[in-house]
């Protein structure tokens, strides 16, 4: 095991850790960048060139590497934000290859022969750099902005509804990740002393990606673990023992780990357990605050107006000329059969799907055409029928993400935790919650920014009677604070018991709108709900 | 012998019990309607019957043969075919190609005969053989989805919300043809949210509520049963 | 200049042949295998190692390459796609990186070093047509690329497996519900693609007279770019993109821009991804 004692091993490990942190910063937004070698190369060449030509001190060299790599990443980040999944992989792969070719042709930087540097970085300096990067990355990941990045990994739709400007956050993360990888590249250049373009090939990009995927993207501990594992497996130590088959074993282990540990070596819940004592230490007793209205409307004022809205999916009419108004301090229940257009109406109001006809107005401002995160800022909150919780955010983090900006958000989160009785669950992930708790979290998330209008899509699905009553009480109390609440629910009990007015949708058409009693008495409504007994229906027996 | 039997089926998604201890039998040539509101576990039950999800407990038997260990494709070859919710026809493929896929294992002669049978049942398909399936109307697509499933000559046909998104006229057409198929001896299990439609069609009806069987009765009895409205609308209703 | 263009077309044919297999896998399974280049390289390398060691005849070596390609490619499903799960496309793609490493490093470990495996057969290849000099192997590659394109397209259009493959790409579950054996379908798709990789590998080594372990990514990634440019799932697209790329690269070479050749596929790929992500001849995802 002598090889572990070599300075070289530790130096390269430190550099790998920095690159791994960089990778985590982009993959945490769900973007798998397979072109990180490009930014590594840019960082390396920047540090090398400035060192030779200008002779700057080490911190300045690495800062320059970060800045130049970040600038170089901007066009790639813009392009990447338009791609997803496998297309993103191919796009970043292409970008990485292009940069490698460019350096091979840059004769001023030595072309294919490469570039030689005199200065060196010593092990303590590597360690210090790792420390600084680790601290800065931790600060970023625990900040509100970091929360927004992390939310994208799980569900960018739900993140947008929670107020995250999806594209902007994605672009930022590619750039900041490139900067950190650029620092690693700069350190590497100074460590090795000579850089050649062929070093920055696709295998380097793969290794950097594997740090994150093997170690775990949901914590920086995971990045460190991934770097250690990959470096040990691909390092001299193993090669001395098993000879040329070392890399074969590495490749096989990559396959096994990816298949067996979807979250990597350090899963989110494992990381949470590791950091639990730290959180306890840091958590200041925040005095229970009060939910503060973003905008208080006098009850009875019209908050939301939907005018002649239409939408089709796939040739099927989902919404046909729907018009309605919702007033502050009232609950409007939307009922109707499956596929009647209830969820589509919520999607159209919240900005998840565009309306093809008509207008949506919130407090006098047209909001159709705005992206979902801007509507959230305007005062639209919503939940999803299929409970879209963020799988890797704790209860408290989910609420913090959705809370409105401002100094009082801590107190607001505490107040909301109390209100939905999730205080003891604050550090749990959604997978640990019961169905009812998840629903309450979902509603709490939608309501915490005190939206003017709150859209709830089937808030009581899958619940038992007692839980339904609790949900109804929660919704009622939000209404009493002046919110305009729209509830879609199959459970007529909940909807009718709570609703001030009821709207009935049938094949995308609003066939009735009025007081619960009046609507229930409507024969068309009963027909729509229990199926059509139309004249063609000759199957009476 | 029963055509289809479910024994103590249970489906779990993580912590959530979608289906709990569901048992029933369906006789050859009869139809069972499964009712219940959104999230009651109807689709999960069908998925477990068709082999799309693995039940955490219980068995599925077709003609007395335990098909529980089989994946969906083998169950289809064993005579148990699901017409999934939302039809899920192959929109880019032609109508003919969709039908040919349904008859994947058929010899050429049988394929021709079965296409003939399906087009007699749904004449509109014959007119559109060469056009992409995605160009058809919702009702026609539903007929294609059923016709496609029939190509493998199933003994038990499962249908998940065949009326979803269809105009009343098309729903009536679809059910009229299902009745013909049932007369010919096909066993049918239909999940349907148009309660009256389903109760008018099936000889037997089962109401699911929170994943369990809340009632299992003849349609005539069930229509007046408060448990039906309860399961649909939840709880006991004031007024 | 005619010579330059013709050479380009002939070089492009080998990209096209490999890309046809690639586009088949991706088009049907909607999964990206980054090990396709290694399958290509390994089938050529192992066939040559065996041929050189046992003095196999040329045709046998060629068949061996096709067989090894088919087997290794089918193995992708067993070791990467299935264990990871078809519902995790990103993780599946990353897992194939592991498979690529295993294949490439396995060849190196077996060989003992990273040097190329030589092609020792004597194939009298060059002949002249008017003022243009061409090689027999290249012409054969070109013709085969066209033949394979036509045959694969027909297979996809007419045969029941072909129809099932096209349907599988849109809704695998619905295909399974019809009784189509989807696992066998996946393995067959990969095997066909791998066989094509083996065929193109053998033609490639016949022209280049050797194959090195590092050629896996060098060629495989270009084929990946070609596939995407042509349009995922489009045989015609793979061929047209491959031939175009061959010509552009050769013309650049002729113009003295040799160093920038390697950038061409990636620039084209980026342009296509940003302007028309489904590729030149691909269908937009429905």
CSV table of N, CA, C and O in Angstrom, one decimal, chain A residues 27 30 32 34 78-80 82-83 85-87 89-95 97-98 101-102 105-106 112 202-203 206-207 210 213 244-245 247-252 254-255 258-263, chain C residues 26 30-32 34 38 79-80 83-84 88-95 97-99 101-102 104-106 108-110 217 221 224 227-228 232 259-260 262-263 266-267 269-270 273-274 277-278 285:
chain,number,residue,atom,x,y,z
A,27,UNK,N,-24.9,18.5,-12.2
A,27,UNK,CA,-25.8,17.3,-12.3
A,27,UNK,C,-26.9,17.5,-11.3
A,27,UNK,O,-28.0,16.9,-11.5
A,30,UNK,N,-30.0,18.2,-12.6
A,30,UNK,CA,-30.5,17.2,-13.6
A,30,UNK,C,-29.9,17.2,-14.9
A,30,UNK,O,-30.3,16.5,-15.8
A,32,UNK,N,-26.9,16.2,-17.0
A,32,UNK,CA,-25.6,15.4,-17.0
A,32,UNK,C,-24.7,15.9,-18.1
A,32,UNK,O,-25.0,15.7,-19.3
A,34,UNK,N,-21.5,15.7,-20.1
A,34,UNK,CA,-20.5,14.8,-20.5
A,34,UNK,C,-19.4,15.6,-21.3
A,34,UNK,O,-18.7,14.9,-22.2
A,78,UNK,N,-26.1,27.9,-22.4
A,78,UNK,CA,-27.3,28.4,-23.1
A,78,UNK,C,-27.9,27.3,-24.0
A,78,UNK,O,-29.1,27.0,-24.0
A,79,UNK,N,-27.0,26.6,-24.8
A,79,UNK,CA,-27.5,25.6,-25.6
A,79,UNK,C,-28.0,24.4,-24.8
A,79,UNK,O,-29.1,23.8,-25.1
A,80,UNK,N,-27.3,24.1,-23.7
A,80,UNK,CA,-27.7,22.9,-22.9
A,80,UNK,C,-29.1,23.1,-22.3
A,80,UNK,O,-29.8,22.2,-22.2
A,82,UNK,N,-31.5,24.2,-23.6
A,82,UNK,CA,-32.6,23.9,-24.5
A,82,UNK,C,-32.7,22.4,-24.8
A,82,UNK,O,-33.6,22.0,-25.5
A,83,UNK,N,-31.8,21.6,-24.2
A,83,UNK,CA,-31.8,20.2,-24.4
A,83,UNK,C,-32.1,19.4,-23.2
A,83,UNK,O,-31.9,20.0,-22.1
A,85,UNK,N,-32.2,15.2,-21.3
A,85,UNK,CA,-31.9,13.8,-21.4
A,85,UNK,C,-30.7,13.4,-22.3
A,85,UNK,O,-29.6,14.0,-22.1
A,86,UNK,N,-31.0,12.5,-23.2
A,86,UNK,CA,-29.9,12.0,-24.0
A,86,UNK,C,-29.4,13.0,-25.0
A,86,UNK,O,-28.2,13.0,-25.3
A,87,UNK,N,-30.2,13.9,-25.4
A,87,UNK,CA,-29.8,15.0,-26.3
A,87,UNK,C,-28.8,15.9,-25.6
A,87,UNK,O,-27.9,16.4,-26.2
A,89,UNK,N,-26.8,14.9,-23.3
A,89,UNK,CA,-25.6,14.2,-23.2
A,89,UNK,C,-24.8,14.4,-24.5
A,89,UNK,O,-23.6,14.6,-24.5
A,90,UNK,N,-25.5,14.2,-25.6
A,90,UNK,CA,-24.8,14.3,-26.9
A,90,UNK,C,-24.3,15.7,-27.2
A,90,UNK,O,-23.2,15.9,-27.7
A,91,UNK,N,-25.1,16.7,-26.8
A,91,UNK,CA,-24.7,18.1,-27.0
A,91,UNK,C,-23.4,18.4,-26.2
A,91,UNK,O,-22.5,19.1,-26.7
A,92,UNK,N,-23.4,18.0,-24.9
A,92,UNK,CA,-22.2,18.3,-24.1
A,92,UNK,C,-21.0,17.5,-24.6
A,92,UNK,O,-19.9,18.0,-24.5
A,93,UNK,N,-21.2,16.3,-25.0
A,93,UNK,CA,-20.2,15.5,-25.6
A,93,UNK,C,-19.5,16.2,-26.7
A,93,UNK,O,-18.3,16.3,-26.9
A,94,UNK,N,-20.4,16.8,-27.6
A,94,UNK,CA,-19.9,17.5,-28.8
A,94,UNK,C,-19.1,18.7,-28.4
A,94,UNK,O,-18.0,19.0,-28.9
A,95,UNK,N,-19.6,19.4,-27.4
A,95,UNK,CA,-18.9,20.6,-27.0
A,95,UNK,C,-17.5,20.3,-26.4
A,95,UNK,O,-16.5,20.9,-26.7
A,97,UNK,N,-15.7,17.7,-27.3
A,97,UNK,CA,-14.8,17.3,-28.4
A,97,UNK,C,-14.3,18.5,-29.1
A,97,UNK,O,-13.1,18.6,-29.5
A,98,UNK,N,-15.2,19.5,-29.3
A,98,UNK,CA,-14.8,20.7,-30.1
A,98,UNK,C,-13.7,21.4,-29.4
A,98,UNK,O,-12.8,21.9,-30.1
A,101,UNK,N,-10.4,19.8,-29.9
A,101,UNK,CA,-9.9,20.0,-31.2
A,101,UNK,C,-9.3,21.4,-31.3
A,101,UNK,O,-8.2,21.6,-31.9
A,102,UNK,N,-10.0,22.4,-30.7
A,102,UNK,CA,-9.6,23.7,-30.8
A,102,UNK,C,-8.2,23.9,-30.2
A,102,UNK,O,-7.3,24.5,-30.7
A,105,UNK,N,-5.4,22.7,-32.2
A,105,UNK,CA,-5.1,23.6,-33.3
A,105,UNK,C,-4.5,24.9,-32.9
A,105,UNK,O,-4.1,25.8,-33.7
A,106,UNK,N,-4.5,25.2,-31.6
A,106,UNK,CA,-4.0,26.5,-31.1
A,106,UNK,C,-2.5,26.4,-31.0
A,106,UNK,O,-1.9,26.0,-30.0
A,112,UNK,N,-0.6,20.5,-30.8
A,112,UNK,CA,-0.7,19.1,-30.3
A,112,UNK,C,0.5,18.8,-29.4
A,112,UNK,O,0.4,17.8,-28.6
A,202,UNK,N,-12.4,12.4,-24.2
A,202,UNK,CA,-13.8,12.0,-23.7
A,202,UNK,C,-13.7,11.2,-22.4
A,202,UNK,O,-14.6,11.3,-21.6
A,203,UNK,N,-12.6,10.5,-22.3
A,203,UNK,CA,-12.4,9.7,-21.1
A,203,UNK,C,-12.3,10.5,-19.8
A,203,UNK,O,-12.8,10.2,-18.7
A,206,UNK,N,-15.8,11.5,-19.0
A,206,UNK,CA,-16.5,10.4,-18.4
A,206,UNK,C,-16.1,10.2,-16.9
A,206,UNK,O,-16.9,10.0,-16.0
A,207,UNK,N,-14.8,10.3,-16.6
A,207,UNK,CA,-14.3,10.1,-15.3
A,207,UNK,C,-15.0,11.2,-14.4
A,207,UNK,O,-15.4,10.9,-13.3
A,210,UNK,N,-18.4,10.4,-13.7
A,210,UNK,CA,-18.6,9.2,-12.8
A,210,UNK,C,-18.3,9.5,-11.4
A,210,UNK,O,-18.9,8.9,-10.5
A,213,UNK,N,-21.8,10.4,-10.3
A,213,UNK,CA,-22.8,9.3,-10.5
A,213,UNK,C,-22.4,8.2,-9.5
A,213,UNK,O,-23.3,7.5,-9.0
A,244,UNK,N,-2.9,-5.3,-15.8
A,244,UNK,CA,-3.6,-4.6,-16.8
A,244,UNK,C,-5.1,-4.8,-16.7
A,244,UNK,O,-5.9,-4.1,-17.4
A,245,UNK,N,-5.6,-5.8,-15.9
A,245,UNK,CA,-7.0,-6.0,-15.7
A,245,UNK,C,-7.7,-5.0,-14.8
A,245,UNK,O,-8.9,-5.0,-14.6
A,247,UNK,N,-8.3,-1.8,-15.1
A,247,UNK,CA,-9.4,-1.0,-15.7
A,247,UNK,C,-10.6,-1.8,-16.1
A,247,UNK,O,-11.7,-1.2,-16.1
A,248,UNK,N,-10.4,-3.0,-16.4
A,248,UNK,CA,-11.6,-3.9,-16.7
A,248,UNK,C,-12.4,-4.0,-15.4
A,248,UNK,O,-13.7,-3.9,-15.5
A,249,UNK,N,-11.8,-4.2,-14.3
A,249,UNK,CA,-12.5,-4.3,-13.0
A,249,UNK,C,-13.2,-2.9,-12.8
A,249,UNK,O,-14.4,-2.9,-12.4
A,250,UNK,N,-12.5,-1.8,-13.0
A,250,UNK,CA,-13.1,-0.5,-12.8
A,250,UNK,C,-14.4,-0.4,-13.7
A,250,UNK,O,-15.4,0.0,-13.2
A,251,UNK,N,-14.3,-0.7,-15.0
A,251,UNK,CA,-15.5,-0.6,-15.8
A,251,UNK,C,-16.6,-1.5,-15.3
A,251,UNK,O,-17.8,-1.0,-15.3
A,252,UNK,N,-16.3,-2.7,-14.9
A,252,UNK,CA,-17.3,-3.6,-14.4
A,252,UNK,C,-18.0,-3.0,-13.1
A,252,UNK,O,-19.2,-3.1,-13.0
A,254,UNK,N,-18.2,0.1,-12.4
A,254,UNK,CA,-19.1,1.2,-12.7
A,254,UNK,C,-20.4,0.7,-13.1
A,254,UNK,O,-21.5,1.2,-12.6
A,255,UNK,N,-20.5,-0.4,-13.9
A,255,UNK,CA,-21.8,-1.0,-14.3
A,255,UNK,C,-22.6,-1.4,-13.0
A,255,UNK,O,-23.8,-1.2,-12.9
A,258,UNK,N,-23.8,1.6,-10.8
A,258,UNK,CA,-24.8,2.4,-11.4
A,258,UNK,C,-26.2,1.6,-11.3
A,258,UNK,O,-27.2,2.2,-11.0
A,259,UNK,N,-26.1,0.3,-11.5
A,259,UNK,CA,-27.3,-0.5,-11.4
A,259,UNK,C,-27.8,-0.6,-10.0
A,259,UNK,O,-29.0,-0.6,-9.7
A,260,UNK,N,-26.9,-0.9,-9.1
A,260,UNK,CA,-27.3,-1.2,-7.7
A,260,UNK,C,-27.6,0.0,-6.8
A,260,UNK,O,-28.4,0.0,-6.0
A,261,UNK,N,-26.8,1.1,-7.0
A,261,UNK,CA,-27.0,2.3,-6.2
A,261,UNK,C,-27.4,3.4,-7.1
A,261,UNK,O,-26.6,4.2,-7.5
A,262,UNK,N,-28.7,3.5,-7.3
A,262,UNK,CA,-29.2,4.6,-8.2
A,262,UNK,C,-28.8,6.0,-7.7
A,262,UNK,O,-28.6,6.9,-8.5
A,263,UNK,N,-28.6,6.2,-6.4
A,263,UNK,CA,-28.3,7.5,-5.9
A,263,UNK,C,-26.8,7.6,-5.6
A,263,UNK,O,-26.3,8.6,-5.0
C,26,UNK,N,-30.8,3.1,-31.0
C,26,UNK,CA,-31.4,4.3,-30.4
C,26,UNK,C,-32.9,4.5,-30.8
C,26,UNK,O,-33.7,4.8,-30.0
C,30,UNK,N,-34.7,3.8,-27.6
C,30,UNK,CA,-34.6,5.1,-27.0
C,30,UNK,C,-33.5,5.1,-25.9
C,30,UNK,O,-33.7,5.8,-24.9
C,31,UNK,N,-32.6,4.3,-26.0
C,31,UNK,CA,-31.5,4.2,-25.1
C,31,UNK,C,-30.2,4.4,-25.9
C,31,UNK,O,-30.0,4.0,-27.0
C,32,UNK,N,-29.3,5.2,-25.2
C,32,UNK,CA,-28.0,5.5,-25.9
C,32,UNK,C,-26.9,4.5,-25.4
C,32,UNK,O,-26.7,4.4,-24.2
C,34,UNK,N,-23.0,4.0,-25.3
C,34,UNK,CA,-21.8,4.6,-25.6
C,34,UNK,C,-20.7,3.6,-25.8
C,34,UNK,O,-19.5,3.9,-26.0
C,38,UNK,N,-16.9,0.6,-29.1
C,38,UNK,CA,-16.0,-0.5,-28.6
C,38,UNK,C,-16.5,-1.9,-29.2
C,38,UNK,O,-15.7,-2.7,-29.4
C,79,UNK,N,-25.9,-6.7,-19.6
C,79,UNK,CA,-25.0,-6.1,-18.5
C,79,UNK,C,-25.3,-4.7,-18.2
C,79,UNK,O,-25.0,-4.2,-17.1
C,80,UNK,N,-25.9,-3.9,-19.1
C,80,UNK,CA,-26.2,-2.5,-18.8
C,80,UNK,C,-27.6,-2.2,-18.8
C,80,UNK,O,-28.1,-1.7,-17.7
C,83,UNK,N,-30.0,-4.4,-16.2
C,83,UNK,CA,-29.8,-4.2,-14.7
C,83,UNK,C,-30.2,-2.8,-14.3
C,83,UNK,O,-30.7,-2.6,-13.2
C,84,UNK,N,-29.9,-1.8,-15.1
C,84,UNK,CA,-30.2,-0.4,-14.7
C,84,UNK,C,-31.7,-0.2,-14.8
C,84,UNK,O,-32.3,0.5,-14.0
C,88,UNK,N,-34.6,4.3,-16.8
C,88,UNK,CA,-33.6,5.3,-16.4
C,88,UNK,C,-32.6,5.5,-17.5
C,88,UNK,O,-31.4,5.0,-17.5
C,89,UNK,N,-33.0,6.2,-18.6
C,89,UNK,CA,-32.1,6.3,-19.8
C,89,UNK,C,-30.8,6.9,-19.5
C,89,UNK,O,-29.8,6.5,-20.1
C,90,UNK,N,-30.7,7.9,-18.6
C,90,UNK,CA,-29.4,8.6,-18.3
C,90,UNK,C,-28.5,7.6,-17.7
C,90,UNK,O,-27.3,7.4,-18.1
C,91,UNK,N,-28.9,6.9,-16.6
C,91,UNK,CA,-28.1,5.9,-15.9
C,91,UNK,C,-27.7,4.8,-16.9
C,91,UNK,O,-26.6,4.3,-16.8
C,92,UNK,N,-28.6,4.4,-17.8
C,92,UNK,CA,-28.3,3.3,-18.7
C,92,UNK,C,-27.2,3.8,-19.6
C,92,UNK,O,-26.2,3.0,-19.9
C,93,UNK,N,-27.2,5.0,-20.1
C,93,UNK,CA,-26.1,5.5,-21.0
C,93,UNK,C,-24.8,5.5,-20.2
C,93,UNK,O,-23.8,5.1,-20.7
C,94,UNK,N,-24.9,6.0,-18.9
C,94,UNK,CA,-23.6,6.0,-18.1
C,94,UNK,C,-23.1,4.6,-17.9
C,94,UNK,O,-21.9,4.3,-17.9
C,95,UNK,N,-24.0,3.6,-17.7
C,95,UNK,CA,-23.6,2.3,-17.5
C,95,UNK,C,-22.8,1.7,-18.7
C,95,UNK,O,-21.9,1.0,-18.6
C,97,UNK,N,-20.9,3.4,-20.5
C,97,UNK,CA,-19.5,3.8,-20.4
C,97,UNK,C,-18.7,2.8,-19.7
C,97,UNK,O,-17.6,2.4,-20.1
C,98,UNK,N,-19.2,2.2,-18.6
C,98,UNK,CA,-18.5,1.1,-17.9
C,98,UNK,C,-18.3,0.0,-18.9
C,98,UNK,O,-17.2,-0.6,-18.9
C,99,UNK,N,-19.3,-0.4,-19.7
C,99,UNK,CA,-19.2,-1.5,-20.6
C,99,UNK,C,-18.1,-1.2,-21.6
C,99,UNK,O,-17.3,-2.1,-22.0
C,101,UNK,N,-15.5,0.7,-21.2
C,101,UNK,CA,-14.2,0.6,-20.6
C,101,UNK,C,-13.8,-0.9,-20.5
C,101,UNK,O,-12.7,-1.3,-20.8
C,102,UNK,N,-14.8,-1.7,-20.1
C,102,UNK,CA,-14.5,-3.2,-19.9
C,102,UNK,C,-14.0,-3.7,-21.3
C,102,UNK,O,-13.0,-4.4,-21.3
C,104,UNK,N,-12.8,-2.2,-24.0
C,104,UNK,CA,-11.5,-1.6,-24.5
C,104,UNK,C,-10.3,-2.1,-23.7
C,104,UNK,O,-9.3,-2.5,-24.2
C,105,UNK,N,-10.5,-2.0,-22.4
C,105,UNK,CA,-9.4,-2.4,-21.5
C,105,UNK,C,-9.2,-3.9,-21.5
C,105,UNK,O,-8.1,-4.4,-21.3
C,106,UNK,N,-10.3,-4.6,-21.8
C,106,UNK,CA,-10.2,-6.1,-21.9
C,106,UNK,C,-9.3,-6.5,-23.1
C,106,UNK,O,-8.4,-7.3,-23.0
C,108,UNK,N,-7.0,-4.6,-24.4
C,108,UNK,CA,-5.6,-4.2,-24.1
C,108,UNK,C,-5.0,-5.3,-23.2
C,108,UNK,O,-3.9,-5.7,-23.4
C,109,UNK,N,-5.8,-5.7,-22.2
C,109,UNK,CA,-5.3,-6.7,-21.3
C,109,UNK,C,-4.9,-8.0,-22.0
C,109,UNK,O,-3.9,-8.7,-21.7
C,110,UNK,N,-5.8,-8.4,-22.9
C,110,UNK,CA,-5.6,-9.7,-23.6
C,110,UNK,C,-4.3,-9.6,-24.5
C,110,UNK,O,-3.5,-10.4,-24.5
C,217,UNK,N,-13.6,4.5,-29.5
C,217,UNK,CA,-14.2,5.8,-29.3
C,217,UNK,C,-14.0,6.8,-30.5
C,217,UNK,O,-14.9,7.5,-30.9
C,221,UNK,N,-17.7,7.5,-31.6
C,221,UNK,CA,-18.3,8.8,-31.3
C,221,UNK,C,-18.7,9.5,-32.6
C,221,UNK,O,-19.7,10.3,-32.7
C,224,UNK,N,-21.8,8.2,-33.6
C,224,UNK,CA,-22.9,8.8,-32.8
C,224,UNK,C,-23.3,10.1,-33.3
C,224,UNK,O,-24.5,10.4,-33.4
C,227,UNK,N,-25.3,9.6,-36.5
C,227,UNK,CA,-26.7,9.1,-36.3
C,227,UNK,C,-27.6,10.3,-35.9
C,227,UNK,O,-28.7,10.4,-36.4
C,228,UNK,N,-27.1,11.1,-35.0
C,228,UNK,CA,-27.9,12.2,-34.5
C,228,UNK,C,-28.2,13.2,-35.6
C,228,UNK,O,-29.3,13.8,-35.7
C,232,UNK,N,-32.5,10.4,-35.5
C,232,UNK,CA,-32.5,9.2,-34.8
C,232,UNK,C,-33.6,8.2,-35.3
C,232,UNK,O,-34.8,8.6,-35.5
C,259,UNK,N,-6.2,19.8,-39.4
C,259,UNK,CA,-6.4,19.8,-37.9
C,259,UNK,C,-7.8,20.0,-37.5
C,259,UNK,O,-8.2,19.7,-36.4
C,260,UNK,N,-8.6,20.6,-38.4
C,260,UNK,CA,-10.0,21.0,-38.0
C,260,UNK,C,-11.0,19.9,-38.4
C,260,UNK,O,-12.2,20.0,-38.1
C,262,UNK,N,-11.6,17.0,-37.3
C,262,UNK,CA,-12.2,16.3,-36.2
C,262,UNK,C,-13.3,17.2,-35.6
C,262,UNK,O,-14.2,16.6,-34.9
C,263,UNK,N,-13.3,18.5,-35.9
C,263,UNK,CA,-14.4,19.3,-35.4
C,263,UNK,C,-15.7,19.2,-36.1
C,263,UNK,O,-16.7,19.6,-35.6
C,266,UNK,N,-18.8,17.4,-34.8
C,266,UNK,CA,-19.3,17.9,-33.6
C,266,UNK,C,-20.0,19.3,-33.9
C,266,UNK,O,-21.0,19.6,-33.2
C,267,UNK,N,-19.4,20.0,-34.8
C,267,UNK,CA,-20.1,21.3,-35.1
C,267,UNK,C,-21.4,21.0,-35.8
C,267,UNK,O,-22.5,21.6,-35.4
C,269,UNK,N,-23.2,18.4,-35.4
C,269,UNK,CA,-24.1,17.9,-34.4
C,269,UNK,C,-24.7,19.0,-33.5
C,269,UNK,O,-25.9,19.0,-33.3
C,270,UNK,N,-23.9,19.9,-33.1
C,270,UNK,CA,-24.4,21.0,-32.3
C,270,UNK,C,-25.5,21.8,-33.0
C,270,UNK,O,-26.5,22.2,-32.5
C,273,UNK,N,-28.6,19.8,-33.2
C,273,UNK,CA,-29.3,19.7,-31.9
C,273,UNK,C,-30.0,21.0,-31.5
C,273,UNK,O,-31.1,21.0,-31.0
C,274,UNK,N,-29.5,22.1,-31.9
C,274,UNK,CA,-30.1,23.4,-31.5
C,274,UNK,C,-31.2,23.8,-32.5
C,274,UNK,O,-32.2,24.4,-32.1
C,277,UNK,N,-33.6,19.2,-33.3
C,277,UNK,CA,-33.1,18.1,-32.4
C,277,UNK,C,-33.4,16.7,-32.9
C,277,UNK,O,-32.7,15.8,-32.6
C,278,UNK,N,-34.5,16.6,-33.7
C,278,UNK,CA,-34.8,15.2,-34.2
C,278,UNK,C,-33.9,14.8,-35.4
C,278,UNK,O,-34.1,13.7,-35.9
C,285,UNK,N,-40.5,13.7,-31.8
C,285,UNK,CA,-41.1,12.8,-30.8
C,285,UNK,C,-42.6,13.2,-30.6
C,285,UNK,O,-42.9,14.4,-30.4
